[in-house]
Amino acid sequence: MFSCVGYAATAADARLGPIKLDRRDPGPDDVQIDILYCGVCHSDLHQARNEWQNTIFPCVPGHEIVGRVAKVGASVTRFHAGDLVGVGCMVDSCRECPSCREGFEQYCEVGFVPTYNGEERQGGGITFGGYSRAVVVDQAFVLKVPEKLGPAAVAPLLCAGITTYSPLRHWKVGPGQRVGIVGLGGLGHMGVKFARAFGAEVVLFTTSASKVADGLRLGAHEVVLSKDAGAMAKERGRFDFILDAVAANHDINAYLDLLKRDGTLVQVGAPETPLPVSVFSLLMKRRNFSGSLIGGIPETQEMLDFCGEHDITADIEMIRMDQIEDAYARMLRSDVKYRFVIDMATMPESV
Ligand SMILES: [Zn+2]
Ligand SMILES: [Zn+2]
């Protein structure tokens, strides 16, 4: 074991602060990574505050990790010291079930091992995430990051990026399709960029007039204010696909009605309470309502390579480690364009 400094919540009502944490020494299949940047996902806040009632304290959040390989185990051939790499929401899975065998580790039948607040399969205890100077991860869950991309702006691709890329790919969004993205936050802004890069006609739906110009800048062809009943009515029955990235409770039927016959709405934002779905809206036009969770390791690598080819990264605001509580407060007000990323060089050297 070796120890390094991380930033942890020690209780649901405690402010995050530095702690000394133990990492396992790299085994034959492990990659030890010096973390450069870590994105701040809304899940980090939910978990730090125990809002999902399953947090194991101390909790070190962070699952949008970019860093450089420090050293590798004896069996590791794909990675070398100095390589720029990423780690997303998963650090292991059973690797034997049908989902794992097909590269859909996020749907592992026994459950994947989350990057933090999970149980290590190596028997080493609870996983600690990317708010930390270093992490040790099995090579099967380490991703290659294109060197040409700015590494800080790559970090959010590991959760927000793949969460939007995967459903757009699975439902084959492309040229000739009219595609809606609902909500312009961490997820939504990546959804707009990807849908545009895939050649679709992209319409952003937002509640706030202040985001119209940004939506267009990020790649939307049109922006519709969802509070404008007249504008919404004009869009009825016009969409092939809608990606809904809103995590707050909202009227899902207003968006289902915008789909054409056989159109699909995929929910990636996760409201805490069930959404009432109008079955009539579904059956009158054979519409589909689905959900999607991050993406598997092969697809996450495909996404990073695609981003390298098309020069796509997240729009970020860099923060110091000690600004995390302020960042959480701003995130709750949707006051971020469009993802906070922690500069890990600002992590204290010692506790
Ligand atoms: Zn996340
Ligand atoms: Zn599995």
mmCIF file of C-alpha atoms and ligand atoms in Angstrom:
data_model
loop_
_atom_site.group_PDB
_atom_site.id
_atom_site.type_symbol
_atom_site.label_atom_id
_atom_site.label_comp_id
_atom_site.label_asym_id
_atom_site.label_seq_id
_atom_site.Cartn_x
_atom_site.Cartn_y
_atom_site.Cartn_z
ATOM 1 C CA MET A 1 0.000 0.000 0.000
ATOM 2 C CA PHE A 2 1.012 3.576 -0.445
ATOM 3 C CA SER A 3 -0.704 6.633 0.885
ATOM 4 C CA CYS A 4 -1.691 9.813 -0.878
ATOM 5 C CA VAL A 5 -3.782 12.862 -0.148
ATOM 6 C CA GLY A 6 -7.418 13.022 -1.157
ATOM 7 C CA TYR A 7 -10.397 15.265 -0.463
ATOM 8 C CA ALA A 8 -13.188 13.521 1.380
ATOM 9 C CA ALA A 9 -16.574 13.954 2.962
ATOM 10 C CA THR A 10 -16.414 12.367 6.412
ATOM 11 C CA ALA A 11 -20.165 12.747 7.053
ATOM 12 C CA ALA A 12 -23.246 13.849 5.124
ATOM 13 C CA ASP A 13 -23.226 17.257 6.802
ATOM 14 C CA ALA A 14 -19.443 17.777 6.802
ATOM 15 C CA ARG A 15 -17.558 20.031 4.406
ATOM 16 C CA LEU A 16 -15.095 18.177 2.219
ATOM 17 C CA GLY A 17 -11.497 18.373 3.395
ATOM 18 C CA PRO A 18 -8.092 16.725 2.980
ATOM 19 C CA ILE A 19 -7.452 13.211 4.286
ATOM 20 C CA LYS A 20 -4.646 10.704 3.944
ATOM 21 C CA LEU A 21 -5.833 7.628 2.064
ATOM 22 C CA ASP A 22 -4.280 4.298 1.200
ATOM 23 C CA ARG A 23 -4.058 3.014 -2.355
ATOM 24 C CA ARG A 24 -3.134 -0.565 -3.190
ATOM 25 C CA ASP A 25 0.293 -1.157 -4.705
ATOM 26 C CA PRO A 26 -0.174 -1.897 -8.402
ATOM 27 C CA GLY A 27 -0.683 -5.631 -9.052
ATOM 28 C CA PRO A 28 0.293 -7.335 -12.355
ATOM 29 C CA ASP A 29 -2.727 -5.885 -14.208
ATOM 30 C CA ASP A 30 -2.812 -2.494 -12.536
ATOM 31 C CA VAL A 31 -1.993 0.989 -13.759
ATOM 32 C CA GLN A 32 -0.958 3.614 -11.223
ATOM 33 C CA ILE A 33 -2.014 7.070 -12.346
ATOM 34 C CA ASP A 34 -0.918 10.516 -11.176
ATOM 35 C CA ILE A 35 -4.152 12.488 -11.433
ATOM 36 C CA LEU A 36 -3.958 15.845 -13.250
ATOM 37 C CA TYR A 37 -7.638 16.828 -13.402
ATOM 38 C CA CYS A 38 -10.970 15.581 -12.133
ATOM 39 C CA GLY A 39 -14.376 16.782 -13.307
ATOM 40 C CA VAL A 40 -17.132 17.553 -10.803
ATOM 41 C CA CYS A 41 -20.295 15.561 -11.509
ATOM 42 C CA HIS A 42 -23.634 16.092 -9.791
ATOM 43 C CA SER A 43 -23.359 12.488 -8.547
ATOM 44 C CA ASP A 44 -20.337 13.560 -6.487
ATOM 45 C CA LEU A 45 -22.540 15.947 -4.560
ATOM 46 C CA HIS A 46 -25.386 13.438 -4.143
ATOM 47 C CA GLN A 47 -22.925 10.898 -2.816
ATOM 48 C CA ALA A 48 -20.951 13.247 -0.534
ATOM 49 C CA ARG A 49 -24.222 14.377 1.086
ATOM 50 C CA ASN A 50 -25.566 10.794 1.287
ATOM 51 C CA GLU A 51 -28.629 11.796 -0.746
ATOM 52 C CA TRP A 52 -28.884 8.265 -2.137
ATOM 53 C CA GLN A 53 -28.587 6.794 1.400
ATOM 54 C CA ASN A 54 -25.766 4.445 0.443
ATOM 55 C CA THR A 55 -22.630 6.477 1.100
ATOM 56 C CA ILE A 56 -19.773 4.855 2.964
ATOM 57 C CA PHE A 57 -17.748 7.495 4.825
ATOM 58 C CA PRO A 58 -15.121 8.761 4.380
ATOM 59 C CA CYS A 59 -16.150 9.283 0.759
ATOM 60 C CA VAL A 60 -13.666 10.566 -1.851
ATOM 61 C CA PRO A 61 -15.789 11.500 -4.914
ATOM 62 C CA GLY A 62 -14.666 11.987 -8.503
ATOM 63 C CA HIS A 63 -15.231 9.835 -11.613
ATOM 64 C CA GLU A 64 -14.035 12.077 -14.412
ATOM 65 C CA ILE A 65 -10.324 11.423 -14.044
ATOM 66 C CA VAL A 66 -7.493 12.396 -16.374
ATOM 67 C CA GLY A 67 -3.859 11.798 -15.500
ATOM 68 C CA ARG A 68 -0.520 10.364 -16.528
ATOM 69 C CA VAL A 69 0.612 6.812 -15.962
ATOM 70 C CA ALA A 70 3.155 6.687 -13.116
ATOM 71 C CA LYS A 71 3.862 2.966 -13.290
ATOM 72 C CA VAL A 72 2.348 -0.269 -14.540
ATOM 73 C CA GLY A 73 2.164 -3.895 -13.357
ATOM 74 C CA ALA A 74 4.139 -6.705 -14.994
ATOM 75 C CA SER A 75 1.272 -7.890 -17.251
ATOM 76 C CA VAL A 76 0.359 -4.446 -18.561
ATOM 77 C CA THR A 77 1.427 -3.931 -22.174
ATOM 78 C CA ARG A 78 -1.048 -1.338 -23.487
ATOM 79 C CA PHE A 79 0.069 1.438 -21.146
ATOM 80 C CA HIS A 80 3.449 2.913 -20.309
ATOM 81 C CA ALA A 81 4.745 5.452 -17.817
ATOM 82 C CA GLY A 82 3.936 8.952 -19.057
ATOM 83 C CA ASP A 83 0.849 8.014 -21.128
ATOM 84 C CA LEU A 84 -2.138 10.351 -20.874
ATOM 85 C CA VAL A 85 -5.062 8.254 -19.616
ATOM 86 C CA GLY A 86 -8.580 8.533 -18.283
ATOM 87 C CA VAL A 87 -10.813 6.721 -15.797
ATOM 88 C CA GLY A 88 -14.574 7.139 -15.754
ATOM 89 C CA CYS A 89 -17.399 5.887 -13.546
ATOM 90 C CA MET A 90 -16.284 2.233 -13.360
ATOM 91 C CA VAL A 91 -13.061 0.603 -12.166
ATOM 92 C CA ASP A 92 -14.113 -3.059 -12.428
ATOM 93 C CA SER A 93 -16.978 -5.472 -13.158
ATOM 94 C CA CYS A 94 -17.526 -9.257 -13.106
ATOM 95 C CA ARG A 95 -16.197 -9.602 -16.690
ATOM 96 C CA GLU A 96 -18.088 -12.887 -17.144
ATOM 97 C CA CYS A 97 -21.774 -12.065 -17.534
ATOM 98 C CA PRO A 98 -23.295 -11.539 -21.003
ATOM 99 C CA SER A 99 -23.209 -7.735 -20.626
ATOM 100 C CA CYS A 100 -19.540 -7.688 -19.610
ATOM 101 C CA ARG A 101 -18.614 -10.088 -22.420
ATOM 102 C CA GLU A 102 -20.267 -7.755 -24.925
ATOM 103 C CA GLY A 103 -18.451 -4.699 -23.605
ATOM 104 C CA PHE A 104 -21.436 -3.263 -21.725
ATOM 105 C CA GLU A 105 -19.805 -3.329 -18.303
ATOM 106 C CA GLN A 106 -22.145 -0.556 -17.148
ATOM 107 C CA TYR A 107 -24.954 -3.122 -17.283
ATOM 108 C CA CYS A 108 -22.927 -5.870 -15.527
ATOM 109 C CA GLU A 109 -25.428 -8.339 -14.090
ATOM 110 C CA VAL A 110 -23.727 -8.458 -10.711
ATOM 111 C CA GLY A 111 -23.084 -4.711 -10.766
ATOM 112 C CA PHE A 112 -19.976 -2.822 -11.853
ATOM 113 C CA VAL A 113 -17.546 -1.461 -9.270
ATOM 114 C CA PRO A 114 -18.015 2.307 -9.135
ATOM 115 C CA THR A 115 -14.896 4.478 -9.089
ATOM 116 C CA TYR A 116 -15.836 5.662 -5.601
ATOM 117 C CA ASN A 117 -18.106 4.390 -2.861
ATOM 118 C CA GLY A 118 -17.821 0.841 -4.241
ATOM 119 C CA GLU A 119 -16.308 -2.377 -2.991
ATOM 120 C CA GLU A 120 -13.013 -3.322 -4.618
ATOM 121 C CA ARG A 121 -13.079 -6.829 -6.095
ATOM 122 C CA GLN A 122 -9.416 -7.248 -5.106
ATOM 123 C CA GLY A 123 -10.594 -7.241 -1.499
ATOM 124 C CA GLY A 124 -8.890 -3.982 -0.680
ATOM 125 C CA GLY A 125 -11.915 -2.223 0.741
ATOM 126 C CA ILE A 126 -13.879 0.748 -0.511
ATOM 127 C CA THR A 127 -12.995 2.571 -3.722
ATOM 128 C CA PHE A 128 -11.880 6.195 -3.510
ATOM 129 C CA GLY A 129 -12.388 8.491 -6.499
ATOM 130 C CA GLY A 130 -10.548 11.170 -8.358
ATOM 131 C CA TYR A 131 -10.452 13.981 -5.781
ATOM 132 C CA SER A 132 -7.010 12.639 -5.070
ATOM 133 C CA ARG A 133 -3.412 12.836 -6.217
ATOM 134 C CA ALA A 134 -3.191 9.228 -7.405
ATOM 135 C CA VAL A 135 -5.309 6.197 -8.220
ATOM 136 C CA VAL A 136 -4.598 2.536 -9.047
ATOM 137 C CA VAL A 137 -6.924 0.937 -11.621
ATOM 138 C CA ASP A 138 -6.994 -2.392 -13.484
ATOM 139 C CA GLN A 139 -5.800 -1.865 -17.060
ATOM 140 C CA ALA A 140 -9.138 -3.129 -18.440
ATOM 141 C CA PHE A 141 -10.806 0.016 -17.072
ATOM 142 C CA VAL A 142 -8.154 2.543 -18.097
ATOM 143 C CA LEU A 143 -8.712 4.585 -21.269
ATOM 144 C CA LYS A 144 -6.265 6.174 -23.658
ATOM 145 C CA VAL A 145 -6.701 9.945 -23.982
ATOM 146 C CA PRO A 146 -5.681 11.630 -27.267
ATOM 147 C CA GLU A 147 -2.652 13.850 -26.543
ATOM 148 C CA LYS A 148 -3.913 16.600 -28.855
ATOM 149 C CA LEU A 149 -6.907 17.387 -26.620
ATOM 150 C CA GLY A 150 -6.620 19.727 -23.622
ATOM 151 C CA PRO A 151 -6.520 17.243 -20.722
ATOM 152 C CA ALA A 152 -8.580 19.361 -18.304
ATOM 153 C CA ALA A 153 -11.440 19.708 -20.807
ATOM 154 C CA VAL A 154 -11.275 15.962 -21.522
ATOM 155 C CA ALA A 155 -12.109 15.048 -17.905
ATOM 156 C CA PRO A 156 -15.901 15.621 -18.209
ATOM 157 C CA LEU A 157 -16.011 13.352 -21.261
ATOM 158 C CA LEU A 158 -15.504 10.397 -18.916
ATOM 159 C CA CYS A 159 -19.010 10.773 -17.435
ATOM 160 C CA ALA A 160 -21.000 13.605 -19.040
ATOM 161 C CA GLY A 161 -19.499 12.849 -22.459
ATOM 162 C CA ILE A 162 -20.102 9.113 -22.599
ATOM 163 C CA THR A 163 -23.542 9.441 -20.999
ATOM 164 C CA THR A 164 -24.705 11.448 -24.015
ATOM 165 C CA TYR A 165 -22.517 9.837 -26.703
ATOM 166 C CA SER A 166 -23.729 6.296 -25.980
ATOM 167 C CA PRO A 167 -27.490 6.787 -26.513
ATOM 168 C CA LEU A 168 -26.939 9.005 -29.569
ATOM 169 C CA ARG A 169 -24.857 6.169 -31.075
ATOM 170 C CA HIS A 170 -27.125 3.336 -29.919
ATOM 171 C CA TRP A 171 -30.181 4.947 -31.524
ATOM 172 C CA LYS A 172 -28.106 5.798 -34.613
ATOM 173 C CA VAL A 173 -28.607 9.536 -34.596
ATOM 174 C CA GLY A 174 -27.281 11.060 -37.811
ATOM 175 C CA PRO A 175 -27.903 13.085 -40.956
ATOM 176 C CA GLY A 176 -31.508 13.655 -41.972
ATOM 177 C CA GLN A 177 -32.801 13.419 -38.411
ATOM 178 C CA ARG A 178 -34.281 16.149 -36.288
ATOM 179 C CA VAL A 179 -32.900 15.668 -32.778
ATOM 180 C CA GLY A 180 -33.843 17.429 -29.554
ATOM 181 C CA ILE A 181 -31.575 17.926 -26.561
ATOM 182 C CA VAL A 182 -33.426 18.908 -23.395
ATOM 183 C CA GLY A 183 -31.512 20.966 -20.842
ATOM 184 C CA LEU A 184 -28.198 22.789 -21.230
ATOM 185 C CA GLY A 185 -26.001 21.665 -18.340
ATOM 186 C CA GLY A 186 -23.027 19.334 -18.060
ATOM 187 C CA LEU A 187 -24.791 16.532 -19.936
ATOM 188 C CA GLY A 188 -26.856 18.659 -22.314
ATOM 189 C CA HIS A 189 -23.957 20.728 -23.614
ATOM 190 C CA MET A 190 -22.132 17.515 -24.579
ATOM 191 C CA GLY A 191 -25.333 16.160 -26.148
ATOM 192 C CA VAL A 192 -25.562 19.244 -28.365
ATOM 193 C CA LYS A 193 -21.923 18.899 -29.447
ATOM 194 C CA PHE A 194 -22.191 15.187 -30.252
ATOM 195 C CA ALA A 195 -25.559 15.359 -32.020
ATOM 196 C CA ARG A 196 -24.173 18.155 -34.200
ATOM 197 C CA ALA A 197 -20.964 16.211 -34.901
ATOM 198 C CA PHE A 198 -23.057 13.186 -35.940
ATOM 199 C CA GLY A 199 -24.733 15.307 -38.605
ATOM 200 C CA ALA A 200 -28.219 15.676 -37.124
ATOM 201 C CA GLU A 201 -30.394 18.791 -37.163
ATOM 202 C CA VAL A 202 -30.112 19.806 -33.507
ATOM 203 C CA VAL A 203 -32.721 21.653 -31.472
ATOM 204 C CA LEU A 204 -31.936 22.621 -27.891
ATOM 205 C CA PHE A 205 -34.778 22.979 -25.384
ATOM 206 C CA THR A 206 -34.062 25.182 -22.398
ATOM 207 C CA THR A 207 -36.095 27.011 -19.763
ATOM 208 C CA SER A 208 -33.741 29.979 -19.666
ATOM 209 C CA ALA A 209 -33.559 32.709 -22.285
ATOM 210 C CA SER A 210 -30.004 33.456 -21.152
ATOM 211 C CA LYS A 211 -28.839 30.141 -22.637
ATOM 212 C CA VAL A 212 -30.089 30.704 -26.187
ATOM 213 C CA ALA A 213 -26.885 32.283 -27.500
ATOM 214 C CA ASP A 214 -24.745 29.634 -25.849
ATOM 215 C CA GLY A 215 -26.869 26.843 -27.274
ATOM 216 C CA LEU A 216 -26.291 28.169 -30.785
ATOM 217 C CA ARG A 217 -22.575 28.649 -30.121
ATOM 218 C CA LEU A 218 -22.264 25.055 -28.909
ATOM 219 C CA GLY A 219 -23.798 23.714 -32.103
ATOM 220 C CA ALA A 220 -27.605 23.779 -31.910
ATOM 221 C CA HIS A 221 -29.335 24.831 -35.135
ATOM 222 C CA GLU A 222 -32.296 26.146 -33.159
ATOM 223 C CA VAL A 223 -33.107 26.857 -29.522
ATOM 224 C CA VAL A 224 -36.664 26.551 -28.220
ATOM 225 C CA LEU A 225 -37.725 28.061 -24.902
ATOM 226 C CA SER A 226 -39.697 25.265 -23.309
ATOM 227 C CA LYS A 227 -41.827 27.710 -21.270
ATOM 228 C CA ASP A 228 -43.175 29.171 -24.517
ATOM 229 C CA ALA A 229 -46.321 27.091 -25.120
ATOM 230 C CA GLY A 230 -46.717 28.418 -28.653
ATOM 231 C CA ALA A 231 -43.159 27.513 -29.619
ATOM 232 C CA MET A 232 -43.563 24.030 -28.108
ATOM 233 C CA ALA A 233 -46.843 23.448 -29.975
ATOM 234 C CA LYS A 234 -45.108 24.190 -33.279
ATOM 235 C CA GLU A 235 -42.632 21.363 -32.632
ATOM 236 C CA ARG A 236 -45.239 18.644 -32.073
ATOM 237 C CA GLY A 237 -44.596 15.421 -34.017
ATOM 238 C CA ARG A 238 -41.397 16.709 -35.620
ATOM 239 C CA PHE A 239 -38.608 14.807 -33.838
ATOM 240 C CA ASP A 240 -36.902 11.498 -34.618
ATOM 241 C CA PHE A 241 -35.056 11.420 -31.317
ATOM 242 C CA ILE A 242 -34.930 13.402 -28.081
ATOM 243 C CA LEU A 243 -32.237 13.162 -25.404
ATOM 244 C CA ASP A 244 -33.555 14.434 -22.080
ATOM 245 C CA ALA A 245 -30.759 15.512 -19.730
ATOM 246 C CA VAL A 246 -32.912 17.215 -17.105
ATOM 247 C CA ALA A 247 -32.372 15.847 -13.588
ATOM 248 C CA ALA A 248 -35.196 17.851 -11.990
ATOM 249 C CA ASN A 249 -38.816 16.822 -12.141
ATOM 250 C CA HIS A 250 -40.425 18.090 -15.346
ATOM 251 C CA ASP A 251 -43.298 17.394 -17.733
ATOM 252 C CA ILE A 252 -42.000 14.486 -19.806
ATOM 253 C CA ASN A 253 -45.213 14.293 -21.836
ATOM 254 C CA ALA A 254 -44.553 17.740 -23.305
ATOM 255 C CA TYR A 255 -41.485 16.168 -24.958
ATOM 256 C CA LEU A 256 -43.005 12.782 -25.869
ATOM 257 C CA ASP A 257 -45.589 14.725 -27.883
ATOM 258 C CA LEU A 258 -42.795 16.229 -29.968
ATOM 259 C CA LEU A 259 -41.760 12.815 -31.334
ATOM 260 C CA LYS A 260 -42.767 11.529 -34.773
ATOM 261 C CA ARG A 261 -44.272 8.070 -35.174
ATOM 262 C CA ASP A 262 -41.740 5.517 -33.868
ATOM 263 C CA GLY A 263 -39.599 8.316 -32.421
ATOM 264 C CA THR A 264 -37.601 7.722 -29.254
ATOM 265 C CA LEU A 265 -37.083 9.786 -26.128
ATOM 266 C CA VAL A 266 -34.147 8.708 -23.973
ATOM 267 C CA GLN A 267 -33.837 9.942 -20.415
ATOM 268 C CA VAL A 268 -30.274 10.449 -19.123
ATOM 269 C CA GLY A 269 -31.021 12.995 -16.402
ATOM 270 C CA ALA A 270 -32.285 11.212 -13.289
ATOM 271 C CA PRO A 271 -35.093 12.966 -11.382
ATOM 272 C CA GLU A 272 -35.477 11.681 -7.817
ATOM 273 C CA THR A 273 -39.206 10.979 -8.084
ATOM 274 C CA PRO A 274 -41.009 8.953 -10.807
ATOM 275 C CA LEU A 275 -42.078 10.845 -13.929
ATOM 276 C CA PRO A 276 -45.753 10.404 -14.868
ATOM 277 C CA VAL A 277 -45.813 9.187 -18.492
ATOM 278 C CA SER A 278 -48.913 9.531 -20.616
ATOM 279 C CA VAL A 279 -49.472 6.116 -22.169
ATOM 280 C CA PHE A 280 -51.703 7.732 -24.803
ATOM 281 C CA SER A 281 -48.775 9.773 -26.049
ATOM 282 C CA LEU A 282 -46.797 6.522 -26.483
ATOM 283 C CA LEU A 283 -49.466 4.383 -28.115
ATOM 284 C CA MET A 284 -50.969 6.924 -30.495
ATOM 285 C CA LYS A 285 -47.697 7.114 -32.429
ATOM 286 C CA ARG A 286 -45.892 3.957 -31.249
ATOM 287 C CA ARG A 287 -43.380 6.202 -29.489
ATOM 288 C CA ASN A 288 -40.550 4.815 -27.378
ATOM 289 C CA PHE A 289 -39.450 5.999 -23.945
ATOM 290 C CA SER A 290 -36.130 4.668 -22.730
ATOM 291 C CA GLY A 291 -33.125 5.343 -20.530
ATOM 292 C CA SER A 292 -29.375 4.895 -20.839
ATOM 293 C CA LEU A 293 -26.502 4.648 -18.378
ATOM 294 C CA ILE A 294 -22.974 5.960 -19.176
ATOM 295 C CA GLY A 295 -21.311 3.576 -21.684
ATOM 296 C CA GLY A 296 -19.107 0.483 -21.752
ATOM 297 C CA ILE A 297 -15.328 0.579 -21.865
ATOM 298 C CA PRO A 298 -15.018 -0.124 -25.638
ATOM 299 C CA GLU A 299 -17.535 2.609 -26.442
ATOM 300 C CA THR A 300 -15.893 5.069 -24.037
ATOM 301 C CA GLN A 301 -12.597 4.540 -25.874
ATOM 302 C CA GLU A 302 -14.416 4.990 -29.196
ATOM 303 C CA MET A 303 -15.848 8.279 -27.880
ATOM 304 C CA LEU A 304 -12.427 9.576 -26.774
ATOM 305 C CA ASP A 305 -10.968 8.676 -30.187
ATOM 306 C CA PHE A 306 -13.918 10.392 -31.908
ATOM 307 C CA CYS A 307 -13.330 13.493 -29.772
ATOM 308 C CA GLY A 308 -9.657 13.439 -30.758
ATOM 309 C CA GLU A 309 -10.565 13.280 -34.464
ATOM 310 C CA HIS A 310 -13.242 15.970 -34.233
ATOM 311 C CA ASP A 311 -11.588 18.181 -31.624
ATOM 312 C CA ILE A 312 -14.458 17.880 -29.135
ATOM 313 C CA THR A 313 -14.060 18.593 -25.411
ATOM 314 C CA ALA A 314 -16.241 19.976 -22.646
ATOM 315 C CA ASP A 315 -16.623 23.664 -21.803
ATOM 316 C CA ILE A 316 -15.139 23.926 -18.342
ATOM 317 C CA GLU A 317 -14.424 26.186 -15.387
ATOM 318 C CA MET A 318 -11.247 25.238 -13.578
ATOM 319 C CA ILE A 319 -11.282 25.331 -9.772
ATOM 320 C CA ARG A 320 -8.839 24.728 -6.940
ATOM 321 C CA MET A 321 -9.434 21.730 -4.706
ATOM 322 C CA ASP A 322 -10.335 23.979 -1.777
ATOM 323 C CA GLN A 323 -13.112 25.608 -3.843
ATOM 324 C CA ILE A 324 -15.125 22.394 -4.054
ATOM 325 C CA GLU A 325 -17.834 23.424 -1.586
ATOM 326 C CA ASP A 326 -18.356 26.673 -3.456
ATOM 327 C CA ALA A 327 -18.498 24.703 -6.707
ATOM 328 C CA TYR A 328 -21.188 22.411 -5.250
ATOM 329 C CA ALA A 329 -23.220 25.434 -4.151
ATOM 330 C CA ARG A 330 -22.972 26.948 -7.625
ATOM 331 C CA MET A 331 -23.818 23.618 -9.257
ATOM 332 C CA LEU A 332 -27.066 23.530 -7.261
ATOM 333 C CA ARG A 333 -27.948 26.901 -8.808
ATOM 334 C CA SER A 334 -26.985 25.636 -12.310
ATOM 335 C CA ASP A 335 -24.355 28.369 -12.225
ATOM 336 C CA VAL A 336 -21.601 26.627 -14.187
ATOM 337 C CA LYS A 337 -20.592 26.703 -17.850
ATOM 338 C CA TYR A 338 -20.704 23.767 -18.173
ATOM 339 C CA ARG A 339 -18.563 21.622 -15.918
ATOM 340 C CA PHE A 340 -16.239 22.344 -13.019
ATOM 341 C CA VAL A 341 -12.866 20.640 -13.247
ATOM 342 C CA ILE A 342 -10.480 20.436 -10.305
ATOM 343 C CA ASP A 343 -6.809 21.181 -10.966
ATOM 344 C CA MET A 344 -5.195 18.434 -8.911
ATOM 345 C CA ALA A 345 -1.964 20.444 -8.621
ATOM 346 C CA THR A 346 -3.885 22.448 -6.003
ATOM 347 C CA MET A 347 -4.389 19.403 -3.756
ATOM 348 C CA PRO A 348 -2.458 19.828 -0.469
ATOM 349 C CA GLU A 349 0.815 17.880 -0.461
ATOM 350 C CA SER A 350 0.098 16.516 2.991
ATOM 351 C CA VAL A 351 -2.667 16.486 5.578
HETATM 352 ZN ZN ZN B 1 -20.945 11.441 -13.236
HETATM 353 ZN ZN ZN B 2 -20.654 -8.579 -15.524
#
